[in-house]
Tab-separated table of C-alpha atoms and ligand atoms in Angstrom:
chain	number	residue	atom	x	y	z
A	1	UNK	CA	-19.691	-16.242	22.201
A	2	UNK	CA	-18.905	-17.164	18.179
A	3	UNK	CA	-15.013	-16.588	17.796
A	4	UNK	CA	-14.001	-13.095	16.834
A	5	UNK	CA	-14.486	-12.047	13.026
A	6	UNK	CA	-10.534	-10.839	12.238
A	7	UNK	CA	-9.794	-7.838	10.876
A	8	UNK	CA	-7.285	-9.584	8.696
A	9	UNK	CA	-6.741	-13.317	7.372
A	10	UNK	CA	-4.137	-14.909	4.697
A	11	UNK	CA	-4.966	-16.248	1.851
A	12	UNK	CA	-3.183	-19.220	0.612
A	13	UNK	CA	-4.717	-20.641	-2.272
A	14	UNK	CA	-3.999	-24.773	-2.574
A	15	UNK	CA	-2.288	-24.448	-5.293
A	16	UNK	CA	0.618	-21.875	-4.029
A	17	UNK	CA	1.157	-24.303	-1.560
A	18	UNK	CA	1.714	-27.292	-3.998
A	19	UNK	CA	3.152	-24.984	-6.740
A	20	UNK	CA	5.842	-24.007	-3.602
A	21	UNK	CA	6.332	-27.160	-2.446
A	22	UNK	CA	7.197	-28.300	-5.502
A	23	UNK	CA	9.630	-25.447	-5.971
A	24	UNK	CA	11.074	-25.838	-2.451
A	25	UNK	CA	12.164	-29.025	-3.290
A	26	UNK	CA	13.473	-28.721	-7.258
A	27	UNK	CA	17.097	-27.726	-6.484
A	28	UNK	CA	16.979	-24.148	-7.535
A	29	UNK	CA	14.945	-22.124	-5.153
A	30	UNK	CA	16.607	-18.642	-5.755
A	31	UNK	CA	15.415	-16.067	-8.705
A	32	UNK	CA	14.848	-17.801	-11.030
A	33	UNK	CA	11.927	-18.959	-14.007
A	34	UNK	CA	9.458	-18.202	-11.145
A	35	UNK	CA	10.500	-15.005	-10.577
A	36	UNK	CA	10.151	-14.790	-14.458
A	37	UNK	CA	6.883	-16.029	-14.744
A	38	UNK	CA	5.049	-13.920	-11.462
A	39	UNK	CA	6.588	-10.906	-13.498
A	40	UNK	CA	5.159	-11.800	-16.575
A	41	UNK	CA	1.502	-12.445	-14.783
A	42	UNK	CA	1.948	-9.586	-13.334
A	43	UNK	CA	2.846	-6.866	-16.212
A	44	UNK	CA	0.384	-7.954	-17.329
A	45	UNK	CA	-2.567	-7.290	-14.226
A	46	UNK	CA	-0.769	-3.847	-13.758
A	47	UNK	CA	-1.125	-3.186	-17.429
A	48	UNK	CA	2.547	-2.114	-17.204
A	49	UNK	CA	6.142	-3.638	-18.983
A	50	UNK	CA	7.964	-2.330	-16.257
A	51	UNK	CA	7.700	-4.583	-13.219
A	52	UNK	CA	10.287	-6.078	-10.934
A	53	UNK	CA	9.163	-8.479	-8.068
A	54	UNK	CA	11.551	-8.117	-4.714
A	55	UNK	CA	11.756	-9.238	-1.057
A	56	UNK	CA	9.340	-6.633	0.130
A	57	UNK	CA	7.272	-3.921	-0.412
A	58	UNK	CA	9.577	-2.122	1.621
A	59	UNK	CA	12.087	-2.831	-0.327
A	60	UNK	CA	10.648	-1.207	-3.430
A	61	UNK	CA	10.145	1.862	-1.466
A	62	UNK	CA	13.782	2.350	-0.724
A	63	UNK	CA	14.443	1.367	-4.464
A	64	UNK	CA	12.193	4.196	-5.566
A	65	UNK	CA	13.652	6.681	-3.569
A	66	UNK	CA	17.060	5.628	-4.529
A	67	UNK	CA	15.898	5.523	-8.454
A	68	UNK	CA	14.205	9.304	-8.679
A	69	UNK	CA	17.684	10.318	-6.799
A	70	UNK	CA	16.716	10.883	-3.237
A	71	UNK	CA	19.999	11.449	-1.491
A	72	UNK	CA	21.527	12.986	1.426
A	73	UNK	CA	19.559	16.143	2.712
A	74	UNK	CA	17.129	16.050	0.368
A	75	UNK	CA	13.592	16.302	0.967
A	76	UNK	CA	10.906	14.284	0.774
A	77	UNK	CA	7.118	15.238	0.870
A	78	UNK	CA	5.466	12.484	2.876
A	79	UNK	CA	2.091	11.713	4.462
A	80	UNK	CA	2.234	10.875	8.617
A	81	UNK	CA	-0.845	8.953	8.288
A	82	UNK	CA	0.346	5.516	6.928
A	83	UNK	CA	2.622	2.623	7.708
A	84	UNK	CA	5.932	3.203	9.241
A	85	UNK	CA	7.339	1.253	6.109
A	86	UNK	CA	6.121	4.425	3.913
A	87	UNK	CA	8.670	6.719	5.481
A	88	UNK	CA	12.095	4.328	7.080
A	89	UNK	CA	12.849	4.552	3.436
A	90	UNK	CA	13.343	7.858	3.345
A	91	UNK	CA	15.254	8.336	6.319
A	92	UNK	CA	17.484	5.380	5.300
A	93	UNK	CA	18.018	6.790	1.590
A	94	UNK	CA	19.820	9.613	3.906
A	95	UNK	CA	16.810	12.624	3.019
A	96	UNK	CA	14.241	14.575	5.388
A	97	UNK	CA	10.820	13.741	5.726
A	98	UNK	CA	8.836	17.382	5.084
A	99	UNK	CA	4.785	16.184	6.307
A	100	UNK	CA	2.165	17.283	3.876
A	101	UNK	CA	-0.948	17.484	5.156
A	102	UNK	CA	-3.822	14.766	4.411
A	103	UNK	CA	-7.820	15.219	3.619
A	104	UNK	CA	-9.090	14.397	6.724
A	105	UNK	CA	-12.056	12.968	4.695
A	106	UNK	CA	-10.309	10.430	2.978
A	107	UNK	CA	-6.701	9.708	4.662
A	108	UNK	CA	-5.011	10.598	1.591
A	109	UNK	CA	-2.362	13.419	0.923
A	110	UNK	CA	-3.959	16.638	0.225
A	111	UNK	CA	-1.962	18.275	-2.975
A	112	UNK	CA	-2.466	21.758	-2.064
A	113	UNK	CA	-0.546	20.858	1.039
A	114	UNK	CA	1.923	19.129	-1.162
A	115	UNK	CA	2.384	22.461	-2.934
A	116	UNK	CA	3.011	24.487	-0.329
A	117	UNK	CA	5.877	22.612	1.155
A	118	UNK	CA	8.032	22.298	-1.992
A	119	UNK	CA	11.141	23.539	-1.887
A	120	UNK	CA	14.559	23.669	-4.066
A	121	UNK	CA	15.712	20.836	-2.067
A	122	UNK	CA	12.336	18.657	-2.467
A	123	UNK	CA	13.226	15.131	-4.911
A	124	UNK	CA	10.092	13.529	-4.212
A	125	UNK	CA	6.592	13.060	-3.200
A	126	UNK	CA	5.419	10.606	-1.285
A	127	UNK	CA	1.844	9.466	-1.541
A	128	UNK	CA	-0.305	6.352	0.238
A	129	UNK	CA	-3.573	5.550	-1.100
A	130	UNK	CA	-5.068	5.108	2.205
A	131	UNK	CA	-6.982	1.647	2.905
A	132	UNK	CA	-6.688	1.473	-1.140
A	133	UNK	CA	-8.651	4.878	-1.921
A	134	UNK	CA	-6.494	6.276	-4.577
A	135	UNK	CA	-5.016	9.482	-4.403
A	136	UNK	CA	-5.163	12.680	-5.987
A	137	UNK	CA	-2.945	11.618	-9.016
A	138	UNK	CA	-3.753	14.281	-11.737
A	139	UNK	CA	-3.392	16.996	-9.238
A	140	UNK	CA	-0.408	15.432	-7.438
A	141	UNK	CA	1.310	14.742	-11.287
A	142	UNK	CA	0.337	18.068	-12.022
A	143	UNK	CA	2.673	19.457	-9.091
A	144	UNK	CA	5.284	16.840	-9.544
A	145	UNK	CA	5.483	17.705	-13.333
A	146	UNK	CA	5.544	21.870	-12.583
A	147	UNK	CA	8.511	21.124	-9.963
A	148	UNK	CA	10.634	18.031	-12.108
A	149	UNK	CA	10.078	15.567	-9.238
A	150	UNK	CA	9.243	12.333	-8.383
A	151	UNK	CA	5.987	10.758	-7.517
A	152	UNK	CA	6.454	7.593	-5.312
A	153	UNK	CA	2.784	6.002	-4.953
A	154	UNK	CA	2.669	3.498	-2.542
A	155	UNK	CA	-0.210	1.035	-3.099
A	156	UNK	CA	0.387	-1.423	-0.540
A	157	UNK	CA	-3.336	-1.369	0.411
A	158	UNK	CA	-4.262	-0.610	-3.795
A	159	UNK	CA	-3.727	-4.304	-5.723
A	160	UNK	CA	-6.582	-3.746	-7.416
A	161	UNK	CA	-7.784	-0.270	-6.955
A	162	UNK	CA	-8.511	1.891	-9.981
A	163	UNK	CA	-8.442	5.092	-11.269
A	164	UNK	CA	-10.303	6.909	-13.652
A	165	UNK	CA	-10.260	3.694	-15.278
A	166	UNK	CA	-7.036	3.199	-15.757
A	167	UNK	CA	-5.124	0.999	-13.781
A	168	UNK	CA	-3.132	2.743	-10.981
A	169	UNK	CA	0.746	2.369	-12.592
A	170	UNK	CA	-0.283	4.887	-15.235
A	171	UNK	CA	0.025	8.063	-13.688
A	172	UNK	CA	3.059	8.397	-11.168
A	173	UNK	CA	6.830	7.482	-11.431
A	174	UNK	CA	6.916	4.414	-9.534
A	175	UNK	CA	4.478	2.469	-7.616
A	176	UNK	CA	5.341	-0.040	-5.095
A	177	UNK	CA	3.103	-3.181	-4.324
A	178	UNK	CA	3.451	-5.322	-1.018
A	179	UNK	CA	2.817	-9.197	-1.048
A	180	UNK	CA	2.777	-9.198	2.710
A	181	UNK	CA	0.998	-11.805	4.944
A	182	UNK	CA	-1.980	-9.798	4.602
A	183	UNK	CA	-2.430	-7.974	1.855
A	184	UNK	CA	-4.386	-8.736	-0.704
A	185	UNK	CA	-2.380	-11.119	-2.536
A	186	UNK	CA	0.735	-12.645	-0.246
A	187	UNK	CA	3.909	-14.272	-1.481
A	188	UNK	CA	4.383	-15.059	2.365
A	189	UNK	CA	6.935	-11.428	2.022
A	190	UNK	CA	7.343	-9.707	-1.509
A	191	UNK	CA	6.698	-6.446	-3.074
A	192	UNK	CA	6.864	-5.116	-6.318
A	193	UNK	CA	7.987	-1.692	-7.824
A	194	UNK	CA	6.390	-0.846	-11.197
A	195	UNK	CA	8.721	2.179	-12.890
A	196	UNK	CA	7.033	4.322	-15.567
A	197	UNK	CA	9.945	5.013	-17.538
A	198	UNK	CA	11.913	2.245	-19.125
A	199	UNK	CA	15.352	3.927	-18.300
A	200	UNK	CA	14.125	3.212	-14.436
A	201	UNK	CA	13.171	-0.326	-14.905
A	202	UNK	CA	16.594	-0.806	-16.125
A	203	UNK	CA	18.433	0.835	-13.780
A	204	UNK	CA	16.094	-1.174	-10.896
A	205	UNK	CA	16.392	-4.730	-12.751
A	206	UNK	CA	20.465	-4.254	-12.071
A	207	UNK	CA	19.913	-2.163	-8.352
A	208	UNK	CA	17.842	-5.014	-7.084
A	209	UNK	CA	20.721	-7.487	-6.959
A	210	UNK	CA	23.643	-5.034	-6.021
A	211	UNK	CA	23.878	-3.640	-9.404
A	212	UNK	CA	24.972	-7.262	-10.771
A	213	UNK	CA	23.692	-7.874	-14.550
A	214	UNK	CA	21.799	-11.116	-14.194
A	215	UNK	CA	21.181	-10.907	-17.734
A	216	UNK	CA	24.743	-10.973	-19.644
A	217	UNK	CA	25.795	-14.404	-20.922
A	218	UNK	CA	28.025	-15.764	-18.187
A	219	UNK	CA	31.083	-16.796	-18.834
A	220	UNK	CA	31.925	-18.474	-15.534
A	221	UNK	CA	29.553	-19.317	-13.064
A	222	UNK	CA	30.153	-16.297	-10.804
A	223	UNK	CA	30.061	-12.460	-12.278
A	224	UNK	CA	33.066	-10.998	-13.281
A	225	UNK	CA	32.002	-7.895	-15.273
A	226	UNK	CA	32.062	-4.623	-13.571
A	227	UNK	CA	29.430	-2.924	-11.412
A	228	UNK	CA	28.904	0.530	-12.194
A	229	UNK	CA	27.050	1.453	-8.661
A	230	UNK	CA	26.286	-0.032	-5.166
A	231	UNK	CA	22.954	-1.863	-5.300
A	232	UNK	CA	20.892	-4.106	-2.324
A	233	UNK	CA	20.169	-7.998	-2.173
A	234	UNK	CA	16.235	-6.718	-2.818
A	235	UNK	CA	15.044	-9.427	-5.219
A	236	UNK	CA	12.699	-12.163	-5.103
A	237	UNK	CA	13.287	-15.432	-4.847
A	238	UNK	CA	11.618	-18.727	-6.689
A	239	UNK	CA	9.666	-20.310	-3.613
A	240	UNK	CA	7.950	-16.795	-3.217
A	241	UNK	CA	7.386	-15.780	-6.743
A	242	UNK	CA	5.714	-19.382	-7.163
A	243	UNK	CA	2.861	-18.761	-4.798
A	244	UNK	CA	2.734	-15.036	-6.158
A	245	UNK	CA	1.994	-16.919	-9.543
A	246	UNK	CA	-0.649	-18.896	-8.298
A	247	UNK	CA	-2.152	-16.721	-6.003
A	248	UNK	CA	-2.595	-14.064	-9.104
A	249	UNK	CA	-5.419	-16.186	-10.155
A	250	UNK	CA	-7.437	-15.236	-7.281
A	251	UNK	CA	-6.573	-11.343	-7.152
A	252	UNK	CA	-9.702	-10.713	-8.826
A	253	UNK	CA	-11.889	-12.447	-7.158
A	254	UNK	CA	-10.416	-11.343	-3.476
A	255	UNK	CA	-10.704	-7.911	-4.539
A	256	UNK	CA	-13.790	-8.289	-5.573
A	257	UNK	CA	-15.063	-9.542	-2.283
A	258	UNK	CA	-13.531	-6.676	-0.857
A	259	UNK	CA	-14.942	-4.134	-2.685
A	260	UNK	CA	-18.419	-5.894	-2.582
A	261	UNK	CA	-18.305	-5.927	1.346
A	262	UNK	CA	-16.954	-2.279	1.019
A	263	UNK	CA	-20.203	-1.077	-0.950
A	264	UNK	CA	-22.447	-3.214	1.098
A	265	UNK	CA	-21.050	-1.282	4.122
A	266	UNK	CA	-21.202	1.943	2.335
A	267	UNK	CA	-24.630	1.769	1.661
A	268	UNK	CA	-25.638	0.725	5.232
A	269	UNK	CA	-24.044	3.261	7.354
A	270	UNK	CA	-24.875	6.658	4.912
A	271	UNK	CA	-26.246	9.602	6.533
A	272	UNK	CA	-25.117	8.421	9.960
A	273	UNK	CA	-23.195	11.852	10.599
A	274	UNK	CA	-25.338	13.175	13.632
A	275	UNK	CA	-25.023	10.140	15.234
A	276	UNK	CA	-21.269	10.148	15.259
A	277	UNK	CA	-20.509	7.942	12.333
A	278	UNK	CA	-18.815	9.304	9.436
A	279	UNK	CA	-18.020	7.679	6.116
A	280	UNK	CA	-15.351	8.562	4.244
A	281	UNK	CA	-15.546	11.343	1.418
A	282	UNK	CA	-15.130	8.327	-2.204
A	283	UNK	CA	-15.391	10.267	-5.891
A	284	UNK	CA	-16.921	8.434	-8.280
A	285	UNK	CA	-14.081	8.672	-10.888
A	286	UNK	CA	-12.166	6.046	-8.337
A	287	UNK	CA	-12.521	3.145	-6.983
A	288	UNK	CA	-10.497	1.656	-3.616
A	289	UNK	CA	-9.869	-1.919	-3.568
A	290	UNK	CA	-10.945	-2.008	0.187
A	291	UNK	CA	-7.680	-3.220	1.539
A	292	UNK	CA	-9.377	-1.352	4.789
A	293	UNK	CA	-12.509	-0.149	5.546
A	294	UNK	CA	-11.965	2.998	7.273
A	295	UNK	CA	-14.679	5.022	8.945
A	296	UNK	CA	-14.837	7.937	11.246
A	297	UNK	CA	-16.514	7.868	14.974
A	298	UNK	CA	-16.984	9.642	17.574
A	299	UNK	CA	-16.617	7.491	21.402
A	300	UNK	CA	-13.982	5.482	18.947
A	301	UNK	CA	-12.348	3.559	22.349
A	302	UNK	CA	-15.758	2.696	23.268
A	303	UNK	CA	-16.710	1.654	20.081
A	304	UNK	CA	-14.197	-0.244	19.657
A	305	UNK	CA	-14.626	-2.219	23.053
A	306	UNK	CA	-18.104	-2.387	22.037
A	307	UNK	CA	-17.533	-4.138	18.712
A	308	UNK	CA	-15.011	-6.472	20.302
A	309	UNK	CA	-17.359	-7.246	23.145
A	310	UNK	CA	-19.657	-9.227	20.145
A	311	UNK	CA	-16.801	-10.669	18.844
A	312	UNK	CA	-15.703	-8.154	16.336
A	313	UNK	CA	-12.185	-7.287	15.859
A	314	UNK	CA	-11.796	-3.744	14.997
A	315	UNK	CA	-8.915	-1.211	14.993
A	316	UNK	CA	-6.676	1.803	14.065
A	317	UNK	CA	-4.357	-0.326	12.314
A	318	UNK	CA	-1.838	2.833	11.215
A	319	UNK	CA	-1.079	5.260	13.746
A	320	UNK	CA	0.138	8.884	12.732
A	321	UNK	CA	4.313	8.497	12.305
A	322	UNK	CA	5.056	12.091	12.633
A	323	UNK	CA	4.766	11.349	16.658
A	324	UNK	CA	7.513	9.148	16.915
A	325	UNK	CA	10.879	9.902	18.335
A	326	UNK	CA	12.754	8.370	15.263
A	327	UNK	CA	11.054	11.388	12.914
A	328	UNK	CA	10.842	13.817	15.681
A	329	UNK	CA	13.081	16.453	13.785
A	330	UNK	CA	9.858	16.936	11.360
A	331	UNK	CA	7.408	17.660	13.401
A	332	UNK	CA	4.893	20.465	12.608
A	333	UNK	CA	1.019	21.092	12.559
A	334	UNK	CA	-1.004	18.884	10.579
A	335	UNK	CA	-4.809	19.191	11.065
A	336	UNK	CA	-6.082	17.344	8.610
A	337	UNK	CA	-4.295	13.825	10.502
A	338	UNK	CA	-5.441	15.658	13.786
A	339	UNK	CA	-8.630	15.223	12.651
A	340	UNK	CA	-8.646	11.863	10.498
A	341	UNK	CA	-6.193	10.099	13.212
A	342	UNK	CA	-8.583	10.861	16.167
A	343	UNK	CA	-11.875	9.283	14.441
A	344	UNK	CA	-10.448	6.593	12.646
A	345	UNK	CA	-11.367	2.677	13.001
A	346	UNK	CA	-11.259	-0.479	10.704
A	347	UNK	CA	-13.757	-2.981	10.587
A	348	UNK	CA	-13.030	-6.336	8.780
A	349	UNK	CA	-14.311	-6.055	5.226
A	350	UNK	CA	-12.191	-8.732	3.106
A	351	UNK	CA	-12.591	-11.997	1.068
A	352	UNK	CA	-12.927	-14.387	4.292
A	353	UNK	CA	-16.538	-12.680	5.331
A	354	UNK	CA	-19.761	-14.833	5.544
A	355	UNK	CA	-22.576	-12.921	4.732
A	356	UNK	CA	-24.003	-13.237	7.969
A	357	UNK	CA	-20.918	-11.756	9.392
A	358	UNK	CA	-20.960	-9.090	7.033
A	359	UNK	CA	-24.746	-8.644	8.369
A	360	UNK	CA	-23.646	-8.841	12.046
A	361	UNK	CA	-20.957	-6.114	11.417
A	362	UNK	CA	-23.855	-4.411	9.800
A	363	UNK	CA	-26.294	-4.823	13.057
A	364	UNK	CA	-24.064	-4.477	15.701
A	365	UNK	CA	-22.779	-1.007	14.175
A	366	UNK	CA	-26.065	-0.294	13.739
A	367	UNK	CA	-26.623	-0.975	17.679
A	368	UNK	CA	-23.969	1.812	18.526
A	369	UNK	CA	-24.747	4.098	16.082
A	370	UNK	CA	-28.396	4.012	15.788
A	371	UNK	CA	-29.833	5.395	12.057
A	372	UNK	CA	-31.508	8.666	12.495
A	373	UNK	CA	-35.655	8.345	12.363
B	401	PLP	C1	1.128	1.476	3.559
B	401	PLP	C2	2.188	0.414	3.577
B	401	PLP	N1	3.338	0.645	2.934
B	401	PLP	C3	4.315	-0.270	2.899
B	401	PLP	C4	4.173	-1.478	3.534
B	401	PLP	C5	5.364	-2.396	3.539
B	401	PLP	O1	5.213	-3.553	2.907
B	401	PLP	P1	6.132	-4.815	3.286
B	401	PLP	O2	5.627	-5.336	4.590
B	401	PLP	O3	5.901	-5.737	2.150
B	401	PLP	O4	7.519	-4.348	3.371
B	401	PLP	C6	2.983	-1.773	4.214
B	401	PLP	C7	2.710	-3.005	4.902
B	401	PLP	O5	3.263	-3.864	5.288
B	401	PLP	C8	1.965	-0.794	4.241
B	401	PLP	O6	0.808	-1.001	4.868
């Protein structure tokens, strides 16, 4: 049998790994010009001013939370249905995790569950644009505006997703990027966190290195000006922020393939619902970057050992957090990731497919879930 098709693969483009290497061995391989420049690239892909690169998307998570004020026994609405990284944040800014409830046709928080589980001692939303289907943002603004609170996006599966045209930074208070082996674009580890307001950049620019000014004209070597509050070692460093500047060059054309192979799939399985196959529920006014593609099935183990069996590697990828003992204090019902969690499965759908892989995928899907005559 042909090795397996992955369901994820990194992308190193040639010239991160000279544009590193050259870095790695230049003397100065902390934050420095690189850092600079990868910022600069990319304001200017998220059509934002605000950006600052760190260590991980994780990271910017925990920076966001700390920046919209997220302190001890406060709340935080969260979706279950995501990463863990989405919600250790908020449990190590100090706050409790309230679970929203999703769409079960699209992963995504639903905001009229949002609504309903504010309360005087909610500071933020948190929202995951599942597989990189955006969110609900004008509804989930809407309620974040009504209540003075904080919407957290986090698009680690969204480089390159848009939303009613607009690029996604526009519309919440901070949106966090990761540059993770596999994401779209990888520094190797990296995130970003793009603030809407300028007063948050600021504030960010000084939290991400322990609330040190970088910028002030040193006197000696070392700081010696005072720090006003307690910041984290968060930020980037050169070697890192070098590949992220090369690898920016590809974004487009890597999300492209993704969203390509994304359609292609689309279009293939549609109207497959009696057979057990389920595609997800995509407006038009959106459109994911296909960090995933996510479907719903019925028989998913056997599916799953069916796909793998022709050398297809498929999977859950996320499983539901709200089951874990670590957020066990939160639980409560949540049909909407009943439903979504118990269908879900990934097949590979990125920049490394040949087209007759993507064809395979197409056929042996097809084989399982036969089109209706
Ligand atoms: C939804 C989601 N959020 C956050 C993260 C965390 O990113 P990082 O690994 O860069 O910390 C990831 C993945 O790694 C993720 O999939």
């Amino acid at each position: 049998m042909a090795p397996s098709i992955p369901l994820f693969s990194v992308f190193m483009s040639p010239e991160a790994i000279a544009r590193s290497v050259e870095v790695l061995g230049c003397g100065f391989i902390g934050q420095g010009p690189q850092v600079e420049a990868f910022e600069s690239k990319l304001k200017d892909w998220v059509t934002s001013p605000h950006v600052l690169t760190l260590n991980s998307g994780t990271s910017a998570l925990h920076l966001a939370l700390r920046l919209a004020g997220v302190e001890h026994g406060d709340e935080v609405i969260s979706t279950a249905m995501t990463c863990m990284a989405t919600n250790v944040p908020i449990l190590a800014n100090g706050a409790r995790i309230v679970w929203a409830d999703i769409n079960p046709k699209t992963g995504n928080l639903c905001p009229k569950s949002v609504a309903e589980k504010i309360t005087p001692k909610t500071k933020a939303i948190v929202c995951v644009d599942w597989g990189g289907y955006p969110c609900d943002f004008t509804e989930l603004r809407a309620i974040a505006d009504q209540h003075k609170i904080a919407l957290i996006e986090d698009a680690a599966h969204a480089f390159g997703a848009t939303y009613k045209n607009q690029k996604m930074a526009a519309l919440p208070d901070f949106t966090t990027f990761s540059f993770q082996a596999i994401k779209h674009v990888t520094t190797v580890d990296g995130g970003a966190l793009i603030c809407r307001s300028e007063e948050d950049y600021k504030r960010g620019k000084l939290l991400r290195w322990y609330g040190i000014d970088r910028d002030v004209p040193r006197k000696d070597f070392r700081c010696e000006e005072d720090v006003l509050e307690f910041g984290y070692k968060f930020h980037m460093n050169d070697v890192a922020a070098s590949i992220g500047v090369a690898q920016l060059d590809h974004a487009a054309r890597i999300v492209g393939a993704h969203q390509k192979n994304g359609e292609t799939y689309r279009a293939a399985f549609a109207g497959r619902e009696e057979r057990g196959l389920e595609l997800l529920d995509y407006k038009d006014d959106r459109k994911s970057a296909f960090w995933l593609f996510t479907m719903l099935v019925d028989n998913r183990e056997e599916f799953m050992k069916f796909m793998a069996e022709r050398g297809i590697t498929v999977s859950q990828v996320h499983a539901r957090n709200d089951r874990h003992t670590v957020f066990r204090d939160f639980q409560t019902e949540l049909p909407g990731v009943d439903a979504f969690s118990t269908r879900q499965v990934n097949l590979p759908v990125g920049w490394w497919l040949k087209e007759d892989q993507v064809q395979h995928i197409i056929s042996t899907v097809d084989e399982f879930f036969p089109k209706s005559r």
